Amino acid sequence: MMDNHSSATEFHLLGFPGSQESHQILFAVFFFFYLVTLMGNTVIIVIVCVDKRLQSPMYFFLGHLSALEILITTIIVPMMLWGLLLPGMQTVSLSACIAQLFLYLAVGTTEFALLGAMAVDRYVAVCNPLRYNIIMNSSTCIWVVVVSWVFGFLSEIWPVYATFQFTFCKSNSLDHFYCDRGQLLKLSCDNTLFTEFIIFLMAVVILFGSLIPTIVSYTYIISTILKIPSASGRRKAFSTCASHFTCVVIGYGSCLFLYVKPKQTQGAEYNKIVSLLVSVLTPFLNPFIFTLRNDKVKEALQDGAKRCCQLLKD
């Protein structure tokens, strides 16, 4: 505990409750998830870069989405794993806490902007196929990705700055496995209600600002697919959108529960569970979602595996 006139210069992450044995089991599980996430998303980035069959806007965006998934899990999981190995509380400096929270929120916001752009890309591909290559040309794709990254990082400067303007004098123990904003605000002796409300409004604008184009795009996509006369044509059109749609449902569903709430200082256990969905489960599932449902990606992976086997034999 701290006195009422000083602010924390470092924080102790309480992490997960339980015995050392349960921590070791959690470490093994999360370490496995992390390795698979790194390998799976890296493989997607590599095949998108080297395979000519995947040189299209859809896979260009997919490569950047995989890079974002690697970043968002790497910002959180290594610190979480280190905390599971330590016998006591994990200490994090104020500057490291600021950097982690900012990068986590900025990369997450960038991902939502990119998911919205991918929905529009699928709309053009299904509803306006003859003009697809003209509308979604290389310069447009690069511009969309750059804007997504810039928007993601610029939009989170003020919320993180405002969070760390408060005096954290109640305690310096954070009941979380990373520097969660809600748990940080719980430690403040100041009145945080106005800042929490502004942050809530910003979260609503960011999430729904990218969700609305997705909903509109898929409304037109579904309408167009239903008008296709042949069952095989409908199935082929739907398969080009199924992976992205699955990713949208998982990503938006978990983040709506985590961030779009007026009171940021919600229960620690609730925040931990939803944070695990965002930072561990979603990046882990991403490679499987896009490989198991996409014939071109599966073919590229199979050809890559055959080349590797031939190289090993030679």
Coordinates of C-alpha atoms in Angstrom, one line a residue, residues 25 80 133-134 138 157 169 245 275 288 314:
I25 CA 0.2 -25.8 -16.1
M80 CA 2.3 -12.9 -18.7
N133 CA -8.9 -4.8 -59.9
I134 CA -9.5 -1.1 -60.8
S138 CA -2.0 -1.7 -55.3
I157 CA -2.4 8.8 -27.7
C169 CA -2.1 6.4 -4.6
F245 CA -16.6 -13.0 -41.2
S275 CA -8.3 -10.1 -22.3
F288 CA -6.5 -21.9 -38.7
D314 CA 18.6 -33.2 -51.7

